[in-house]
mmCIF file of N, CA, C and O in Angstrom:
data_model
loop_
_atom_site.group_PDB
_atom_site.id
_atom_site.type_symbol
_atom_site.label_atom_id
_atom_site.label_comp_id
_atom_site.label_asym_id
_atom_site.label_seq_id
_atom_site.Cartn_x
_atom_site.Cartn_y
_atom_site.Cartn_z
ATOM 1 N N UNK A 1 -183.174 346.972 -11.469
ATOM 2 C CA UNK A 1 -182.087 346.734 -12.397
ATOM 3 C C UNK A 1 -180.767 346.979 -11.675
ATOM 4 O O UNK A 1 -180.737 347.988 -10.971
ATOM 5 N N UNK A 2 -179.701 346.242 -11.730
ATOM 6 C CA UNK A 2 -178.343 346.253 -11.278
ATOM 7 C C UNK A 2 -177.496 346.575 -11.852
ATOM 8 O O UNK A 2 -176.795 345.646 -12.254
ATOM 9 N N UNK A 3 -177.218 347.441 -12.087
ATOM 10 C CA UNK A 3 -175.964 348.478 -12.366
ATOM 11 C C UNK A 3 -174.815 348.901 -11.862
ATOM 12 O O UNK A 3 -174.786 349.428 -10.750
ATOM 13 N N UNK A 4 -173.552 348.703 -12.715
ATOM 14 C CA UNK A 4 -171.942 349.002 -11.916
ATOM 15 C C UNK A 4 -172.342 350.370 -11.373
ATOM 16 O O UNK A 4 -173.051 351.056 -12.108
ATOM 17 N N UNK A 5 -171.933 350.929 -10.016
ATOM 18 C CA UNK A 5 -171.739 352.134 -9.928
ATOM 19 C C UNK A 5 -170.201 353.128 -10.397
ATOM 20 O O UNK A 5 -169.068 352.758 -10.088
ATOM 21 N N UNK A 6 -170.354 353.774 -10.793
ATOM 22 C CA UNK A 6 -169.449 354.520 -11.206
ATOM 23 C C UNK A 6 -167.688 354.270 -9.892
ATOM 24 O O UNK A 6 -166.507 354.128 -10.209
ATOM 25 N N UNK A 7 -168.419 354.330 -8.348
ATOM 26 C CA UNK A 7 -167.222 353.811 -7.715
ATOM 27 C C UNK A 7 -166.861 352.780 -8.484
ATOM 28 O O UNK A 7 -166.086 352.926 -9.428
ATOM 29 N N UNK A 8 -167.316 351.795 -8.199
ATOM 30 C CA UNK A 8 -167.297 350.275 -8.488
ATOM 31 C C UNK A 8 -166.619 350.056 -9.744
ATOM 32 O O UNK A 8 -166.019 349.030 -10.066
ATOM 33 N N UNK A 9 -166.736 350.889 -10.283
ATOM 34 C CA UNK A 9 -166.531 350.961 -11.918
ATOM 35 C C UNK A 9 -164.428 351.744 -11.927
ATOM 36 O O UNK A 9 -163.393 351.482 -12.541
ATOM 37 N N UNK A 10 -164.695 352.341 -11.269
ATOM 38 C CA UNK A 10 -163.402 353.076 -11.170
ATOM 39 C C UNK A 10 -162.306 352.388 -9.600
ATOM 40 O O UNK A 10 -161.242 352.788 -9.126
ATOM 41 N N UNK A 11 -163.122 351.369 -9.265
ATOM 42 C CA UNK A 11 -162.080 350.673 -8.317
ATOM 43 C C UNK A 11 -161.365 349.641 -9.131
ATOM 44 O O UNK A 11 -160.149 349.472 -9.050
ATOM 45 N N UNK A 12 -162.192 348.921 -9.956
ATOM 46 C CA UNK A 12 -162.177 347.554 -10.960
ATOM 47 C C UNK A 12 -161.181 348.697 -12.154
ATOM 48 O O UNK A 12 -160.193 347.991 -12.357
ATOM 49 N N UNK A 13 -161.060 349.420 -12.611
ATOM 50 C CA UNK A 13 -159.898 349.875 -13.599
ATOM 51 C C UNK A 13 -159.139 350.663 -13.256
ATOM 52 O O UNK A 13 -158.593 351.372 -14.100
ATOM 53 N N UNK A 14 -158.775 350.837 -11.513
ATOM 54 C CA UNK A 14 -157.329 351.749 -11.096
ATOM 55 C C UNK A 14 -156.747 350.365 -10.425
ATOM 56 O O UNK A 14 -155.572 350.321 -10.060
ATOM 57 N N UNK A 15 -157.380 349.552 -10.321
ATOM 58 C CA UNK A 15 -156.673 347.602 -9.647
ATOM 59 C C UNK A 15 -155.853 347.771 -10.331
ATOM 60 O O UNK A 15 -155.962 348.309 -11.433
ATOM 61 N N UNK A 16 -154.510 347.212 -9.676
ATOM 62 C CA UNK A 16 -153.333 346.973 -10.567
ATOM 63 C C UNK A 16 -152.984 345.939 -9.935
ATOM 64 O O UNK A 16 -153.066 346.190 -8.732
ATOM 65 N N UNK A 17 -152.564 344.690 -10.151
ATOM 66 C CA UNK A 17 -151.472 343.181 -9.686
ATOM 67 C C UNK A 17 -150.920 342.476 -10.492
ATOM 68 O O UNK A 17 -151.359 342.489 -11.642
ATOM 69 N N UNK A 18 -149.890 341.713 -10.193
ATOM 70 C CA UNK A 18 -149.367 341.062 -10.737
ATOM 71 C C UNK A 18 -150.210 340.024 -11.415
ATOM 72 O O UNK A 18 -149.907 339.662 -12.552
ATOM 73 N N UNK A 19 -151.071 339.607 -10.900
ATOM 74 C CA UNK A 19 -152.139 338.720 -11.373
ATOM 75 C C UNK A 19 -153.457 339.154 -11.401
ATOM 76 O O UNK A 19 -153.951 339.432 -10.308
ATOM 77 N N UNK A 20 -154.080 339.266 -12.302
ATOM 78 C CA UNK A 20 -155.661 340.026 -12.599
ATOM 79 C C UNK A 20 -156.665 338.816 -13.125
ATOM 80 O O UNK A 20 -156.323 338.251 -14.163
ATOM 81 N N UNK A 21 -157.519 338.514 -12.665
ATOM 82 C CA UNK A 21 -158.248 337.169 -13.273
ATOM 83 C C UNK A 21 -159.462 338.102 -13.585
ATOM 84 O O UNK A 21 -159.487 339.161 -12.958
ATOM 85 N N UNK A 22 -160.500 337.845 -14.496
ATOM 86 C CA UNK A 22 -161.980 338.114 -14.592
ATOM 87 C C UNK A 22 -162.648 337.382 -15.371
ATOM 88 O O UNK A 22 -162.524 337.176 -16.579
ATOM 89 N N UNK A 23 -163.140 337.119 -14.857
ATOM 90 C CA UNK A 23 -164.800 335.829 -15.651
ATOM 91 C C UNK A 23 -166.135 336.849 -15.980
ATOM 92 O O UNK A 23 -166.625 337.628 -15.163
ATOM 93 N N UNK A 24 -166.445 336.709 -16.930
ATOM 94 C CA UNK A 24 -168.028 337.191 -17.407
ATOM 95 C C UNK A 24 -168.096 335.726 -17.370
ATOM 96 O O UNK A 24 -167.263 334.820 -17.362
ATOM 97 N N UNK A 25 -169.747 335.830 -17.346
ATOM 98 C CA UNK A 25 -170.649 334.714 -17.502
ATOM 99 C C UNK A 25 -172.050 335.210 -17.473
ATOM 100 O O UNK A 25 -172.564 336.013 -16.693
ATOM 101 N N UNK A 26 -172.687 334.421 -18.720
ATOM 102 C CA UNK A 26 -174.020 335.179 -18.603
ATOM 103 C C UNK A 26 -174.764 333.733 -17.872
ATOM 104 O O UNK A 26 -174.402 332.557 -17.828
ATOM 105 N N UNK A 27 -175.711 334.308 -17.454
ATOM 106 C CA UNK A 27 -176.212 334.138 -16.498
ATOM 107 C C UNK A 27 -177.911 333.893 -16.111
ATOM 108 O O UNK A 27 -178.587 334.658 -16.799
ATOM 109 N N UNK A 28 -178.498 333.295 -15.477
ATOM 110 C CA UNK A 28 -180.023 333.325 -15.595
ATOM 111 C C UNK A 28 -180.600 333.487 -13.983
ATOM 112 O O UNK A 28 -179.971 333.166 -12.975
ATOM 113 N N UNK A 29 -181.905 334.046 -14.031
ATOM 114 C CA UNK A 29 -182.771 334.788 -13.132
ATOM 115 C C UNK A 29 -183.800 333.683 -12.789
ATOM 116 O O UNK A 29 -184.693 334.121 -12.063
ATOM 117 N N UNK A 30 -183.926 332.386 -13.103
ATOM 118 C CA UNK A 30 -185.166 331.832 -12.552
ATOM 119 C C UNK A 30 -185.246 330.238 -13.718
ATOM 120 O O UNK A 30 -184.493 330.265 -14.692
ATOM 121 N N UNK A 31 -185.982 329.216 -13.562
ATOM 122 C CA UNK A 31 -185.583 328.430 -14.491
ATOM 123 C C UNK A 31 -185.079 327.451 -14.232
ATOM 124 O O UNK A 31 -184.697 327.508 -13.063
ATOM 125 N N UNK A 32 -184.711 325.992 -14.947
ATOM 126 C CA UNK A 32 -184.831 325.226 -15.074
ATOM 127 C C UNK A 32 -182.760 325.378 -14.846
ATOM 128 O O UNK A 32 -182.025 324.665 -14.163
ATOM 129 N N UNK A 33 -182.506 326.239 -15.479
ATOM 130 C CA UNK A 33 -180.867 326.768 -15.174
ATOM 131 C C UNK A 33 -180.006 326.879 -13.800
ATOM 132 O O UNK A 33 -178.884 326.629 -13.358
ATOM 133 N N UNK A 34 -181.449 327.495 -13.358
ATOM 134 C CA UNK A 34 -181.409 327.848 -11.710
ATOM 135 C C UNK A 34 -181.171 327.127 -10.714
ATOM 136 O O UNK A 34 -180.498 327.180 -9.685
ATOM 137 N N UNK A 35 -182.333 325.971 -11.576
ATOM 138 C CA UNK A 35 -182.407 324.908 -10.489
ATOM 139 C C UNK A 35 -181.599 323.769 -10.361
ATOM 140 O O UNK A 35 -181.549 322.854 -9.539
ATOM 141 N N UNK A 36 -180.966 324.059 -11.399
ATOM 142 C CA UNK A 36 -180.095 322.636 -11.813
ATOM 143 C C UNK A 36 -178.445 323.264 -11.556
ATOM 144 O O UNK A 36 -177.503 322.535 -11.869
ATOM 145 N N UNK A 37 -178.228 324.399 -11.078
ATOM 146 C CA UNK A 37 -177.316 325.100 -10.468
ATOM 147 C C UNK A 37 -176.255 325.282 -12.154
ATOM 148 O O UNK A 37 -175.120 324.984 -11.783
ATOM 149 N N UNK A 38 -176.203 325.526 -13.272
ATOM 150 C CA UNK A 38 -175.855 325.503 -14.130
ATOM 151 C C UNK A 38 -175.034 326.856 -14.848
ATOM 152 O O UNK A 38 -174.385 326.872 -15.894
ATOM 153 N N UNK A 39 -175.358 328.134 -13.743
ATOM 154 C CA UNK A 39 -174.462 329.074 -13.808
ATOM 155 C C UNK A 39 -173.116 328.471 -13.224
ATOM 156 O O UNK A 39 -172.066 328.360 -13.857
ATOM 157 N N UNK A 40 -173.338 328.086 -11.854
ATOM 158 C CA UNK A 40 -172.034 327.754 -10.722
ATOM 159 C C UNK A 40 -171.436 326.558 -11.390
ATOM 160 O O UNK A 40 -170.327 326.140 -11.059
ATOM 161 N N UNK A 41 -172.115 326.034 -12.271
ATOM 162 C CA UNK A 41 -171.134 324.562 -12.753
ATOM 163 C C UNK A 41 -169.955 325.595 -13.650
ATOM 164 O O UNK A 41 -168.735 325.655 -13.498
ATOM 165 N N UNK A 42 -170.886 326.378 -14.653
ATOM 166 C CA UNK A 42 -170.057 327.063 -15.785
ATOM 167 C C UNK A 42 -169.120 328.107 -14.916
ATOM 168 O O UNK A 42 -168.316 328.745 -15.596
ATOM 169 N N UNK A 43 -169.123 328.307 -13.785
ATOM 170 C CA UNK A 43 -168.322 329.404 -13.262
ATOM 171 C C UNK A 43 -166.986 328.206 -12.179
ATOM 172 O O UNK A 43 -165.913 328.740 -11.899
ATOM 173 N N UNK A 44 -167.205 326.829 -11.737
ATOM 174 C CA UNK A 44 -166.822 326.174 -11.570
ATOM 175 C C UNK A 44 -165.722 325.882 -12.751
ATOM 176 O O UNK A 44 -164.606 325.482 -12.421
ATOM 177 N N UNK A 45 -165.971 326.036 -13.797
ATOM 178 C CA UNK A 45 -165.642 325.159 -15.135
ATOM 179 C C UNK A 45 -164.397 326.007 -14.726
ATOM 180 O O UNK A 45 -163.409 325.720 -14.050
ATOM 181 N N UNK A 46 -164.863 327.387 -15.501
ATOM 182 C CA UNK A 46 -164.051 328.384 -15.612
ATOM 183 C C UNK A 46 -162.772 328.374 -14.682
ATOM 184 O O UNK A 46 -161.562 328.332 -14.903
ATOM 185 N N UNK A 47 -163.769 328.445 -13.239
ATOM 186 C CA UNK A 47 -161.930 328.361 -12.513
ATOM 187 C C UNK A 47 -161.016 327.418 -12.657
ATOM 188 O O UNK A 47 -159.832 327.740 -12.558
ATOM 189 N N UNK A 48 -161.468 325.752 -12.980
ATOM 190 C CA UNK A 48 -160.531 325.272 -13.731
ATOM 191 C C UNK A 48 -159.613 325.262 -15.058
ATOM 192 O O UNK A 48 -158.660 324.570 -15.415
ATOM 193 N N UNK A 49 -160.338 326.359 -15.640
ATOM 194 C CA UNK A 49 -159.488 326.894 -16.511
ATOM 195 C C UNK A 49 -158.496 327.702 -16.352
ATOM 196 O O UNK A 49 -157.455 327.673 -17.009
ATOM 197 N N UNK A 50 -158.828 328.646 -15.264
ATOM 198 C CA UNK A 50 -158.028 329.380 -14.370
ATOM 199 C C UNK A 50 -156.639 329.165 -13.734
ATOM 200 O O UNK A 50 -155.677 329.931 -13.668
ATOM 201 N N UNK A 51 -156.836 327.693 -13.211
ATOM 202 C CA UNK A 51 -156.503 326.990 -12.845
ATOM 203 C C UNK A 51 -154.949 326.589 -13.458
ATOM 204 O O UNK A 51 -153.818 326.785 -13.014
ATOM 205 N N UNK A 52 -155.500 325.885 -14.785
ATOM 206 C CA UNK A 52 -154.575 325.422 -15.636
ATOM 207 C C UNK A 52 -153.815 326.684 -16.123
ATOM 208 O O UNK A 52 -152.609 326.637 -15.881
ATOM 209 N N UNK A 53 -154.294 327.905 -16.814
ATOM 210 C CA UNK A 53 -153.539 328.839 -17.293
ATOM 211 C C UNK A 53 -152.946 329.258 -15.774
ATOM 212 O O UNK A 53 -152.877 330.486 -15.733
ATOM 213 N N UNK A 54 -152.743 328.985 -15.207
ATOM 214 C CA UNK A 54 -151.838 329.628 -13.886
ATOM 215 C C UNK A 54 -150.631 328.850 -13.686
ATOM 216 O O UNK A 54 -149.596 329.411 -13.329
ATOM 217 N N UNK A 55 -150.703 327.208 -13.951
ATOM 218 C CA UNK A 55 -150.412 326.388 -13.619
ATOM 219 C C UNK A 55 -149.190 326.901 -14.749
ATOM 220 O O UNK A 55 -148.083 327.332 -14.425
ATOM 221 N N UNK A 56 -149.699 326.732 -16.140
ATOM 222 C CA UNK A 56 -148.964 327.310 -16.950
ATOM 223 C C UNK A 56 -147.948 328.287 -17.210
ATOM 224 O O UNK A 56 -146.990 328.303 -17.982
ATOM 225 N N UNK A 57 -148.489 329.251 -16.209
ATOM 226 C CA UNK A 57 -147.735 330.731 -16.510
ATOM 227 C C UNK A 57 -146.425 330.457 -15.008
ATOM 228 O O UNK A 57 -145.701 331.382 -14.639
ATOM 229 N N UNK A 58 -146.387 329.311 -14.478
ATOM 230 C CA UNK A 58 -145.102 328.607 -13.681
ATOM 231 C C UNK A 58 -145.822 328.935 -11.855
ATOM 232 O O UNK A 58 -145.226 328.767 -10.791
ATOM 233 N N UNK A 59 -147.398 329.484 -12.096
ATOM 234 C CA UNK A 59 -147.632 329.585 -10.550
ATOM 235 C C UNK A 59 -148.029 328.014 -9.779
ATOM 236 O O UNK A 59 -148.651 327.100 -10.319
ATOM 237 N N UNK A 60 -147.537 328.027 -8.547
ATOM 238 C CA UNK A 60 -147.410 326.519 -7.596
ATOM 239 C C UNK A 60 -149.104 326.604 -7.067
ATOM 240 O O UNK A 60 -149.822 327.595 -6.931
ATOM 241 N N UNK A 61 -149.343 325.410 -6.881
ATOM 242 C CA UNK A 61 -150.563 325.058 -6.477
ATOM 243 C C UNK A 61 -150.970 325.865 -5.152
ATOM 244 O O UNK A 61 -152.147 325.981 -4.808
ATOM 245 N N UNK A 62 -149.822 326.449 -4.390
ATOM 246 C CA UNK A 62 -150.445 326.826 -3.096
ATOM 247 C C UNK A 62 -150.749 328.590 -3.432
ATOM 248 O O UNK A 62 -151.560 329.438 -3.060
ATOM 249 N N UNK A 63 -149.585 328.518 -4.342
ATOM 250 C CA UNK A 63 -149.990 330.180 -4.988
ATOM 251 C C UNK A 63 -151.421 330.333 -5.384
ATOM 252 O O UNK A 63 -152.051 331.255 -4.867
ATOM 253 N N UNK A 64 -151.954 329.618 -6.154
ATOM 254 C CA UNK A 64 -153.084 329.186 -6.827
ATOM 255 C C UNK A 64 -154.344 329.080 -6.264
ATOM 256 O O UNK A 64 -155.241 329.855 -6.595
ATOM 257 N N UNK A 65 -154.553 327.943 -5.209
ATOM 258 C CA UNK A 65 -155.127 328.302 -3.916
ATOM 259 C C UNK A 65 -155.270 329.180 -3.467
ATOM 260 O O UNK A 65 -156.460 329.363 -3.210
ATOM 261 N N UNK A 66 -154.497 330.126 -3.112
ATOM 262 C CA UNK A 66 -154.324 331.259 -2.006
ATOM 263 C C UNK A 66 -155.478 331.650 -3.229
ATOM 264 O O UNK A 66 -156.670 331.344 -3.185
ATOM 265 N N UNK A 67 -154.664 332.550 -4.531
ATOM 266 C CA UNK A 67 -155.377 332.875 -5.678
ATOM 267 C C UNK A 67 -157.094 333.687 -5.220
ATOM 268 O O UNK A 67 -157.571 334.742 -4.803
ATOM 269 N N UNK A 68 -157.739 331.401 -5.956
ATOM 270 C CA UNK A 68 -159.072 331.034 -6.280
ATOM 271 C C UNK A 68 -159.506 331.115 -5.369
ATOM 272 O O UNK A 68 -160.726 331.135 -5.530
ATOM 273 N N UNK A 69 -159.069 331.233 -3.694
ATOM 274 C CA UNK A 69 -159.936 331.036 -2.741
ATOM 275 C C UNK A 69 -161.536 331.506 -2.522
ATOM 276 O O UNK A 69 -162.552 330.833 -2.348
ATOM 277 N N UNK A 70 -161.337 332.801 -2.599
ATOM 278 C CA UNK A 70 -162.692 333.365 -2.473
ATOM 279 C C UNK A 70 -163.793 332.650 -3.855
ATOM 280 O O UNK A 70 -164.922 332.195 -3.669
ATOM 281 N N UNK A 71 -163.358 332.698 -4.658
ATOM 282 C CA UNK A 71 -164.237 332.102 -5.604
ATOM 283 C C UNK A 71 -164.235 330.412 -5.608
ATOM 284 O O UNK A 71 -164.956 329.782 -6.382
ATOM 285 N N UNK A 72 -163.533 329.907 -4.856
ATOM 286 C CA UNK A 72 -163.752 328.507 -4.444
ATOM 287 C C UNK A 72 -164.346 328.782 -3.184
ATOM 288 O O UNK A 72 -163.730 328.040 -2.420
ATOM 289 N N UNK A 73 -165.213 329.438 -2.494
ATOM 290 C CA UNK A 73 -165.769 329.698 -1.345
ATOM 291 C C UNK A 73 -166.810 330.180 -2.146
ATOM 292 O O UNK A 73 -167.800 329.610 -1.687
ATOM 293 N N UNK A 74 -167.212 330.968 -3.169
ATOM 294 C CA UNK A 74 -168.341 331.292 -4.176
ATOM 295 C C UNK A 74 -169.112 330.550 -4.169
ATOM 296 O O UNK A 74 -170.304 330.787 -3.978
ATOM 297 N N UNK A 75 -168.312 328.789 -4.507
ATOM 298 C CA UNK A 75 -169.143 327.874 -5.030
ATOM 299 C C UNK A 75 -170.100 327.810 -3.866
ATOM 300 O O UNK A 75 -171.127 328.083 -4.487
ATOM 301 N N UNK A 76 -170.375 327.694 -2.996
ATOM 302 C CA UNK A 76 -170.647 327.237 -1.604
ATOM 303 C C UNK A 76 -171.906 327.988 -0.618
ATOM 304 O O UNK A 76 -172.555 327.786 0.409
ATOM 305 N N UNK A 77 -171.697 329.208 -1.966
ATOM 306 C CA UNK A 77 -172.996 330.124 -1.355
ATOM 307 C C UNK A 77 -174.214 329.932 -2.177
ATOM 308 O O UNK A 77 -174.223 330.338 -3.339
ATOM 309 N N UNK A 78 -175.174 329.381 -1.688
ATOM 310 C CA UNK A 78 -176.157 328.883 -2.655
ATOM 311 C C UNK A 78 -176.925 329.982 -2.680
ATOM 312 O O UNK A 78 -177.574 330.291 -3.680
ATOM 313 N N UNK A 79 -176.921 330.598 -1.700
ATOM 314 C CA UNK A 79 -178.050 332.057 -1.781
ATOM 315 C C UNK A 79 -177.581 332.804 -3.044
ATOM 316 O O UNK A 79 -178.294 333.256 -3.939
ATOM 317 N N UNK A 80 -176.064 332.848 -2.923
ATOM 318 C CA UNK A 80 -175.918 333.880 -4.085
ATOM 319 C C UNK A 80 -176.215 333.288 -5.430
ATOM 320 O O UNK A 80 -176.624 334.083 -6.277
ATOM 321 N N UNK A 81 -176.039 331.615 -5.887
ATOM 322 C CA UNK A 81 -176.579 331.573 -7.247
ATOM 323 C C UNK A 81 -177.925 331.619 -7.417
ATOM 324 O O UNK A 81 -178.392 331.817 -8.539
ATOM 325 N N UNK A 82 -178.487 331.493 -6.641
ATOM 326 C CA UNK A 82 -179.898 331.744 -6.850
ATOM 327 C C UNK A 82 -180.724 332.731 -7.272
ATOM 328 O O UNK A 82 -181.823 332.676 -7.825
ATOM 329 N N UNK A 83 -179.797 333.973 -6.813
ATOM 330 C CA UNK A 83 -180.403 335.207 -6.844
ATOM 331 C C UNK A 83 -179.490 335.923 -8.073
ATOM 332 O O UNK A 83 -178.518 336.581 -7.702
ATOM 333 N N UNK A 84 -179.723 335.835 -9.314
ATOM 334 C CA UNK A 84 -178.637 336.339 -10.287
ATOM 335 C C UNK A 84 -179.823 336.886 -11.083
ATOM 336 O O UNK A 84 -181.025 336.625 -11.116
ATOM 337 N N UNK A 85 -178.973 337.796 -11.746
ATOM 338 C CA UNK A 85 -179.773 338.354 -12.922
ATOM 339 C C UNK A 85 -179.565 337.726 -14.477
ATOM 340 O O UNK A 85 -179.815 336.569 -14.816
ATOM 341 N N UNK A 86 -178.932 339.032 -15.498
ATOM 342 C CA UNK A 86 -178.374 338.565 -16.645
ATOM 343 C C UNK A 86 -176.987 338.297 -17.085
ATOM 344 O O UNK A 86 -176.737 338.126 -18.278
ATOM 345 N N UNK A 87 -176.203 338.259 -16.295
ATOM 346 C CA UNK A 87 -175.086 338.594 -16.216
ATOM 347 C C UNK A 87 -174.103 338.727 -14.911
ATOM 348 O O UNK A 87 -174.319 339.399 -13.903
ATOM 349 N N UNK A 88 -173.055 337.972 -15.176
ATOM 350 C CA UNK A 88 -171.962 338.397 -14.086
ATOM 351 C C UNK A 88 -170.800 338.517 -13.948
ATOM 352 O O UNK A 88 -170.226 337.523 -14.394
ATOM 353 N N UNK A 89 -169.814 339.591 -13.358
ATOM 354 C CA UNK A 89 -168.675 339.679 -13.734
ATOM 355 C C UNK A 89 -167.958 339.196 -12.117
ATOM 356 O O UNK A 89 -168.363 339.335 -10.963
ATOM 357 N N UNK A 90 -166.864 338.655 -12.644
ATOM 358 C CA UNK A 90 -165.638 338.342 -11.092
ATOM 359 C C UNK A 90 -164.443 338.070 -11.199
ATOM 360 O O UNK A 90 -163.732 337.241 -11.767
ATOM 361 N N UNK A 91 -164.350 338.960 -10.520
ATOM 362 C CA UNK A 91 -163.120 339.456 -10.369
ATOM 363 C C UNK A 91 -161.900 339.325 -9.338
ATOM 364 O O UNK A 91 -161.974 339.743 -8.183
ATOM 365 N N UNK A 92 -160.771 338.699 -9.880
ATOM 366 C CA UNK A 92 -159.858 338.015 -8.929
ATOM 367 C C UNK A 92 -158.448 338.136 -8.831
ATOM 368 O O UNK A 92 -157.699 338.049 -9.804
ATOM 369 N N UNK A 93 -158.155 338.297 -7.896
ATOM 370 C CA UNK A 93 -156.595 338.683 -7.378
ATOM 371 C C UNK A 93 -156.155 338.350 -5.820
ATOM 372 O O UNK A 93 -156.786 338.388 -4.764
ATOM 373 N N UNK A 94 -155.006 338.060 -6.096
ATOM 374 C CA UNK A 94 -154.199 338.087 -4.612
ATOM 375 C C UNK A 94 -155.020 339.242 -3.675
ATOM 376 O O UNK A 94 -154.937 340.442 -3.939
ATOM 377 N N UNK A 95 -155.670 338.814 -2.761
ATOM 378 C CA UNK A 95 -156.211 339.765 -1.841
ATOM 379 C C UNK A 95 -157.144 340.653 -2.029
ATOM 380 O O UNK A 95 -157.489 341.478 -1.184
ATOM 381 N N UNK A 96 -157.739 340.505 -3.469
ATOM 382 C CA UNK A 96 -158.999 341.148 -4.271
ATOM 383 C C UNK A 96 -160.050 339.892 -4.789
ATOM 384 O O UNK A 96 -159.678 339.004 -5.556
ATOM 385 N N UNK A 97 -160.964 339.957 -4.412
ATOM 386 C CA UNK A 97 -162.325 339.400 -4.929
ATOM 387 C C UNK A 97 -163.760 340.207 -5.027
ATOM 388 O O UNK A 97 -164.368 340.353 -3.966
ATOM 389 N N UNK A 98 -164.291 340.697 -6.136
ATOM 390 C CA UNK A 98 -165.450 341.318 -6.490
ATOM 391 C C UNK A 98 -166.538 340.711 -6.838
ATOM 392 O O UNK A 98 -166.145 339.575 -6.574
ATOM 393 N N UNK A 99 -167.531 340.568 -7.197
ATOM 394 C CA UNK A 99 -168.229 340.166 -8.157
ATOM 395 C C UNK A 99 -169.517 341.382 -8.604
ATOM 396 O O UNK A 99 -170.042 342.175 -7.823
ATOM 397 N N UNK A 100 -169.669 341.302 -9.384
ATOM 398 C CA UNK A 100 -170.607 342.532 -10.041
ATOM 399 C C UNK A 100 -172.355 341.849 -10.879
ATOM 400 O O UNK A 100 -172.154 341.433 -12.020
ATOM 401 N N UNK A 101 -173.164 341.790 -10.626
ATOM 402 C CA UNK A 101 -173.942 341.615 -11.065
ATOM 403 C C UNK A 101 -174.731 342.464 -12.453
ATOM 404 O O UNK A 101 -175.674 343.210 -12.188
ATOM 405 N N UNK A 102 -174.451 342.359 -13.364
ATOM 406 C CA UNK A 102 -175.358 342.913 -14.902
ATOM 407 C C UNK A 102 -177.134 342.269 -14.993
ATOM 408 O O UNK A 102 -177.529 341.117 -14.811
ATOM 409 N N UNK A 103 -177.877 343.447 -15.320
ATOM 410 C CA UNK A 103 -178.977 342.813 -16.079
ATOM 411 C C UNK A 103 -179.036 341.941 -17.020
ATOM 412 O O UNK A 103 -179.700 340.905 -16.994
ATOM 413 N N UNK A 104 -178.157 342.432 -18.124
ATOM 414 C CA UNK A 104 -178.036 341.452 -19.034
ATOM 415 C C UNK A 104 -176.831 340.756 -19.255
ATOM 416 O O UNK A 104 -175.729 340.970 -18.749
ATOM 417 N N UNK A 105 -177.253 339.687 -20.270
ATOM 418 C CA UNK A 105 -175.497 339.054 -20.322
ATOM 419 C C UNK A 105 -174.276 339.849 -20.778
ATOM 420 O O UNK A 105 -174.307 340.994 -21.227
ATOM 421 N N UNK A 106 -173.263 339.132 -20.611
ATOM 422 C CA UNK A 106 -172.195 340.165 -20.570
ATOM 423 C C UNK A 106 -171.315 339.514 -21.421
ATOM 424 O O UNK A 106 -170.230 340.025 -21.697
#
């Protein structure tokens, strides 16, 4: 079972930036979900949502970029969608990228 550790837990709520992004997404372990890559589409989705509310709040596309990078480099790791549990959290900032894995959905 995968569990925040208490560090982990207390790095993610002393973060402070000007910009704080986080995605939950629940998530699946094996399946027809799995195979059809259908977490990473919905976590794909998301950063275009990301995307737009940034776009919104007056940040420039290269700001934005800089941003999503690591999680536009996410998409790309197939090992990691493969191997998920129930749940996942990620977490994003200028020069911060986390991701946290839950048993269950989140």
């Amino acid at each position: 079972m995968e569990i925040i550790s208490k560090s982990e837990f207390a790095e993610l709520a002393n973060f402070k930036s000007e910009c704080s992004i986080s995605i939950y997404l629940p998530t699946h372990r094996s399946g027809v979900e799995v195979n059809e890559q259908q977490d990473l589409i919905v976590f794909k989705n998301s950063l275009q949502q990301v995307r737009r509310s940034l776009q919104g709040k007056g940040y420039n596309n290269s700001q934005i970029d800089e941003i999503l990078k690591p999680g536009t480099e996410l998409l790309q790791d197939d090992s990691f969608w493969y191997n998920l549990s129930g749940g996942l959290g990620i977490f994003i900032a200028k020069g911060f990228f986390k991701t946290v894995k839950f048993p269950k959905a989140v």
